[in-house]
């Protein structure tokens, strides 16, 4: 591994480098022009747009870089795009968030943190070596701990960061221990290598299972899957809305990408050939599939059932995002490229609808200083546009046509049925019916119930509305014309080595 | 059969005209109340005109049902086309519209009822802009369900209609509107998700030769699904009378049964009806309920003939339960609307029974009953609405002697009531008679038992008539005014239809007849086992 | 019982013993100092596993850095002069059961599993690994190395931001 | 389209035209509407009479015009599945046409005065038109389907006419009762039609008779043929107020008296008899026996009740039921022509009786009005008497009718009744059911008795309130003319010039027993033998009937005119019997207690069931939620909020439990995570 | 008795368990952090042991290095957060910091 290879590899991670550069610049800008918050926002956005542009260049690249540490492949690129898009949206959102702007003295650090989270996640999706996974996970993690505590003066924000820290550090520690066990079993940390060793069948069942479950603890915490989700509601509620939104989309996406790659590459049994094209089998004796089935069912069910009881919209959305993770996990259990593709499609639509709903919640709490569901009464009258938008986002989260959310679920169930997992599919749809109830509770309060006395209309600035529409339009458009999206996702399941 | 206007197929026009109206309505400032009203009215009126056009041009001799060739006014464009992985195969979804004898009357009905609903909503004042927008959206959803031949498209429209309905009940409804609305929403969604799964299972079980590429691809095309030859060997729903086919059929059936509604899934109906504003009750009873039975005819029967035949008797039995049970429940009601709601349950039971007969008279009777019930019950709800607007109560016992006070009103009412009772010369009679005649040939004793419903119906209807219109007028209603022009304009057309179909049912029958035969022959033929009782 | 084993057991005892103190002692100060010995013991084990470079790193970073940080933490969050340095503990019972189960299954795994070992165990000549590590850091592991640097940057900035005394007095 | 068809259609449709015309323009025309309606019916009558003679002197058995109404373009049992409708005119029809139109026309005329200051005058006339139309429909149709349709229409128009004074609750109730009771009968009728339709895929008489004649019987079983016949007969039971569905007719007297004359004496109630006559060819022996007994029982019950009634219209109502029973009995025993014949004659004199009573009531009413007496019931015979002098025309005509109904020689009633009785005797001779003739004669006696009781109480003696008497006087000509016409029509000569032998008249010549198509082994006695026997029994019959009739009349005079025996004494002596009869054998009470109460009760129960249990099971609403409120006070509000779906109820419960885990203590979370982890490790490790 | 891989692994297992125990039970946030450090150390011992007995392959040692680096970074951030908490709540007892809950 000599220098020119390294340099050549560096060109492959240009997007990440751009973002790193941007965050340094933002930090410096913060030092020199502390007052000019606008500038830093613009800097970040420009950097991110650059990164996005470079990413589009990488769509067709499929190489393993840095001596197998990092994979640059359509799969990674797809998720990087999702992450960068989310980051851009969040950066713009932050511009309108009162609680962020209140911290104008440290606004530079804020953008710095968001960007470094972005970097960490971008590396996460590509990393194909356990130690890389751990490092990138921690990079994303550490920054999120700090970011969720960004509004330091607020008690709940601080508490959120502490809980996130302790829980995260613990989970990643357990994960690390699992990694060490796998290292002990296979003598390597490179996931492809691990797979090679496992294929020789030397690995002992129980140790391997224990190790993989330790890994799942780490992943599960990242994607907030039951029973490793406990931090989620508290942190989501405590953290600034923008950060919550970011965590619920980007961080989840990164976690999923990492998990999917890890399991596919590590545990696939390439010797089994008599399967339908596009599907695969796991190495005999590795019960990861069953584990994930159990986890996903628990996740969606618990997420939905507890969400029924939430009165804080932010917290409600936290639980809803747990449930959503449950649906996405269903895409993994079918063990097929189309299952993965379904998850990826889901993430794209999830990006729009979830960010959208958090954005609206943020705007509203800016004005009415409350996230309690009862304070949403009569919003339909006070601010029609926002209410309708939120309603559409929530309906999309429920998964009703003609919104994009339906397509996400549709793809998932499509692959489940194709894999003849009817029972699981039934559980899934029943869950989506239950979920309807709490989503509709919000809608009901906005439209069906009026406030005791009408407290005037709420207006929002044009930029705010534009950002809203740019999230709303895709949510509707993708619901009817998902041709390219699905095609792109199905192209992007391509990983290094597969 | 082709019919284009401005080079756009008439069915597309019919389906999306309301959306156009909706957009205009949304663009109008909300102060322009009358403008909003007239826009909505206009768009629905045009829809009615187109419906008449369709009705006139419709070729009575073509069967449709399971043969794409004899579907009429077809519009087939590719909508989604994903070169997918080999596991999914190419995902192709078509924008596929077409009508046959089963859907034609429903399209006609939908157009008329929607138009009348708009008229009857004239005195809505509460955020009228949203109201009409949603009403028109609902219209599109309903129309789409009846014209789409692609299962995916069908499902989309099916779901599109839910949300407007939720809001229309929930925002403009009565005191317990929230409860009714969410109940309606949850019930229907529960049904439709089962429908969704069945649809996906079908998708992967059926594959056809793609005209373009010439390869075998899966399809959502309902008509393709009806051809047993298209089921891949070894797929989930392949074969006949298999466990999974029965499961899928039951799933689909529940999906539709909830809409009909069939006992015991009917409990949302009374609540929804009672709470909904008049126009919405009209649409609910007039069109929405028909979607369930329509779905059974369009989807469940032809795609799962084996299961359909296997579950024929249970179906008929449910029909019987609906008839008798609904009638008894209606008899005990004190609320005018609730009474009519339960009478709907009873009358839809007749449709179910007629369908279960699985022979021509039964099927035709059922179809005609769908149409007639649509018109008659619409009239009844409008009548309730008229009196409710004046008296602000629906208690049956609060009234009496309206016959003298409101003669014009009473005249229309008498027609509606006797039509509901099934009086010869009015439309209800023919359809009920045929349903029973048909059913009797398949299920002798069950039909005799069900036919007793006509006595019960006469019982509660006349009782209501007496309590509300006969006797002496309480003083407090001395101020009541007779029916006004607007209300007449929405009631009279329906009355005319009711009488016309009563005297000369062929107007509708010859539209339905061929398709009914085709359907029956197909279902029976593709199973070949004869049904006894 | 050769020297190697003696040394091993010595370190093992030190490590585990002090770790127990860390976990079970009521007094945070004690725990902190016990942790010091744990780190020493671990470092010793590293040496036995002929990871000399790592042993040194362990001492430098853990003892020199992390432990100090933790002590600072203790000092700043509880005034030592008072006896408020005691720290209680909660749901012992559940923890005991869970951890016992954990330890049990772990040791079970450890014993039962045939790990990935090159069969030529026994005497591997003690040699320094610094060189290999050095080359690895700039060749194969260059990317993790860089990421680690980013992590440190983020950590510094984040910690600074978190811990900084806010100058505006508009607290919640 | 032959001219005859056109005329027939005209006869059918003219009343409909009158109905439509009056319903729309009646309001403006006010009083003229009555004359318009009457004119329409007058023309109708003339046309009918023309058709009658045209048919009678035509050689063809029947004019049948069938056309396809609905074609299903498919086959059933290899027969093209069509619904043919059409009209058919044979002698029976022609006769019925004349009867219906005559009565209807005269009633129209009569009503001009009787209803003159009614609030809904025009509506009354339009409904009369509707009724006549439907009645003519029944008579003219050539298939069961159409007949059922008109059957229902008749029911409705009678509902409307009975409830004409719907402000009176009793009137509204009566209308409802009539309709629903009829529906019960129609239900059977409908099932019968289903059977024949299913078996012969046609509903035309000719088609069905042809098929059965061809040896095809329903479900290939004799029993089913009987059942089919009886089911169709159910329709007759409803319409002709036969036991056990006779209860509606007396109540129907709430309607205006002319309506009673038209609907509940002459036409509608006769429709049932007509139906039986039409169905006659396919009635098996068993069916006929049952029919005969139904008729007999009805006749007997009604007659006994009629004895003790005091309301003049009630008396007539029960006598009508009794006479209808007679006709049905006549058909049942096989005396086809006699049954129909009695229908015709009875139509005339019973219509006359009602109109007469109408005239009396009219007079009484005015008189009471003059003396401002609003308590006395204008219809109670006990408050009448001595009207002979005051209203002679009414009296003499009434006398004529009474004689006719009592079966006194030289009247039309004598002819028809005797034939029926002879029929019963011959029936008894062949089948041994001697109860039938016995009842027949007994009822004949009773009839004579109670009819004369009514006549005496009404017209003889002195009016017991002299002051009121001054205000009593004869009705106007529009009311008396119809009476006279009917009286004239009640003479024997119209039907047969032989006062004691109906056989020699045109009626028997033209309207003969139709050819029975039932297979021999289950058919009743062949017509020829039967009539032969009837001929033998004829003289005997005459003697007995005249005897019992005379005895009945004598008793009436003894008790109510000469008062040799005190009516009150009798009443006291037979207290229990009297009350039993006065209470009409407690039929209404019985039905109210069982059927009506049962239905309503069941309805209530089911409604509760629906609201609580079904909704409960599916929604977990109601009581279940109470239990849950223990778990969380919030829960109820949530339930009210709409979390009522049963699954969602448990969902909510679990959610409630799960969220307890979310304690807010991060270490608890970690503990749970570790536990979960260990569970997995152990579960999947083993 | 020959010192084998198992000995080292057992020690690390013990450290791991102790760490977990500390994390779950000790109320003081700093104690929790100490527990986490123990966990990391146990993992490191594993890495090195495997690397040693796996024929001196360097990967384990590299992993260990990065873990140590990361532990440092983590400790820094953690301390900052804890101090911040102490400012807000005047306590570092984790179980008393629970305003966010259902």
mmCIF file of C-alpha atoms in Angstrom, chain A residues 164-252:
data_model
loop_
_atom_site.group_PDB
_atom_site.id
_atom_site.type_symbol
_atom_site.label_atom_id
_atom_site.label_comp_id
_atom_site.label_asym_id
_atom_site.label_seq_id
_atom_site.Cartn_x
_atom_site.Cartn_y
_atom_site.Cartn_z
ATOM 1 C CA UNK A 164 -27.532 9.341 25.158
ATOM 2 C CA UNK A 165 -23.902 9.345 26.212
ATOM 3 C CA UNK A 166 -24.164 6.665 28.845
ATOM 4 C CA UNK A 167 -26.429 4.435 26.832
ATOM 5 C CA UNK A 168 -24.405 4.924 23.668
ATOM 6 C CA UNK A 169 -21.035 4.390 25.292
ATOM 7 C CA UNK A 170 -22.290 1.239 26.946
ATOM 8 C CA UNK A 171 -23.836 -0.179 23.790
ATOM 9 C CA UNK A 172 -20.780 0.541 21.678
ATOM 10 C CA UNK A 173 -18.632 -1.006 24.410
ATOM 11 C CA UNK A 174 -20.670 -4.193 24.261
ATOM 12 C CA UNK A 175 -20.455 -4.075 20.499
ATOM 13 C CA UNK A 176 -16.714 -3.719 20.713
ATOM 14 C CA UNK A 177 -16.513 -6.741 22.956
ATOM 15 C CA UNK A 178 -18.524 -8.653 20.382
ATOM 16 C CA UNK A 179 -16.109 -7.524 17.711
ATOM 17 C CA UNK A 180 -13.218 -8.780 19.743
ATOM 18 C CA UNK A 181 -14.899 -12.163 20.019
ATOM 19 C CA UNK A 182 -15.420 -12.314 16.275
ATOM 20 C CA UNK A 183 -11.798 -11.383 15.831
ATOM 21 C CA UNK A 184 -10.958 -14.250 18.077
ATOM 22 C CA UNK A 185 -13.082 -16.602 16.057
ATOM 23 C CA UNK A 186 -11.810 -15.624 12.654
ATOM 24 C CA UNK A 187 -8.505 -13.906 13.202
ATOM 25 C CA UNK A 188 -9.472 -10.957 11.094
ATOM 26 C CA UNK A 189 -11.508 -7.775 11.351
ATOM 27 C CA UNK A 190 -12.237 -7.414 7.662
ATOM 28 C CA UNK A 191 -15.852 -8.460 7.152
ATOM 29 C CA UNK A 192 -15.176 -10.127 3.822
ATOM 30 C CA UNK A 193 -12.326 -12.028 5.424
ATOM 31 C CA UNK A 194 -14.540 -12.997 8.323
ATOM 32 C CA UNK A 195 -17.017 -14.415 5.838
ATOM 33 C CA UNK A 196 -14.263 -16.419 4.161
ATOM 34 C CA UNK A 197 -13.215 -17.960 7.471
ATOM 35 C CA UNK A 198 -16.760 -18.657 8.563
ATOM 36 C CA UNK A 199 -17.450 -20.392 5.271
ATOM 37 C CA UNK A 200 -14.856 -22.969 6.257
ATOM 38 C CA UNK A 201 -17.265 -23.845 9.041
ATOM 39 C CA UNK A 202 -14.618 -23.741 11.730
ATOM 40 C CA UNK A 203 -16.586 -21.184 13.740
ATOM 41 C CA UNK A 204 -18.309 -22.469 16.839
ATOM 42 C CA UNK A 205 -22.044 -21.794 16.922
ATOM 43 C CA UNK A 206 -22.648 -20.349 20.334
ATOM 44 C CA UNK A 207 -19.694 -18.008 20.453
ATOM 45 C CA UNK A 208 -20.567 -16.738 17.007
ATOM 46 C CA UNK A 209 -24.168 -16.169 17.932
ATOM 47 C CA UNK A 210 -23.236 -14.420 21.145
ATOM 48 C CA UNK A 211 -20.805 -12.248 19.234
ATOM 49 C CA UNK A 212 -23.340 -11.365 16.559
ATOM 50 C CA UNK A 213 -25.899 -10.538 19.212
ATOM 51 C CA UNK A 214 -23.360 -8.247 20.886
ATOM 52 C CA UNK A 215 -22.991 -6.584 17.526
ATOM 53 C CA UNK A 216 -26.760 -6.299 17.241
ATOM 54 C CA UNK A 217 -26.785 -4.510 20.579
ATOM 55 C CA UNK A 218 -24.669 -1.827 18.961
ATOM 56 C CA UNK A 219 -26.665 -1.668 15.752
ATOM 57 C CA UNK A 220 -29.955 -1.945 17.563
ATOM 58 C CA UNK A 221 -29.064 1.013 19.714
ATOM 59 C CA UNK A 222 -28.184 3.021 16.629
ATOM 60 C CA UNK A 223 -31.422 2.247 14.786
ATOM 61 C CA UNK A 224 -33.342 2.220 18.082
ATOM 62 C CA UNK A 225 -34.758 -1.267 17.757
ATOM 63 C CA UNK A 226 -36.510 -2.905 20.676
ATOM 64 C CA UNK A 227 -35.154 -3.889 23.202
ATOM 65 C CA UNK A 228 -32.251 -1.498 22.671
ATOM 66 C CA UNK A 229 -34.410 1.541 21.982
ATOM 67 C CA UNK A 230 -34.895 2.891 25.480
ATOM 68 C CA UNK A 231 -32.807 5.970 24.985
ATOM 69 C CA UNK A 232 -34.781 7.045 21.955
ATOM 70 C CA UNK A 233 -37.919 8.649 23.388
ATOM 71 C CA UNK A 234 -36.111 10.580 26.079
ATOM 72 C CA UNK A 235 -33.347 11.805 23.827
ATOM 73 C CA UNK A 236 -35.698 12.677 20.994
ATOM 74 C CA UNK A 237 -37.858 14.608 23.371
ATOM 75 C CA UNK A 238 -35.025 16.387 25.085
ATOM 76 C CA UNK A 239 -32.806 17.198 22.150
ATOM 77 C CA UNK A 240 -33.434 20.217 19.931
ATOM 78 C CA UNK A 241 -36.048 19.385 17.290
ATOM 79 C CA UNK A 242 -33.579 19.755 14.470
ATOM 80 C CA UNK A 243 -31.194 17.275 16.059
ATOM 81 C CA UNK A 244 -34.046 14.911 16.808
ATOM 82 C CA UNK A 245 -35.100 15.056 13.188
ATOM 83 C CA UNK A 246 -31.531 14.455 12.078
ATOM 84 C CA UNK A 247 -31.050 11.522 14.424
ATOM 85 C CA UNK A 248 -34.376 9.996 13.444
ATOM 86 C CA UNK A 249 -33.487 9.995 9.772
ATOM 87 C CA UNK A 250 -29.784 10.207 9.020
ATOM 88 C CA UNK A 251 -28.435 8.376 12.038
ATOM 89 C CA UNK A 252 -31.001 5.639 11.561
#
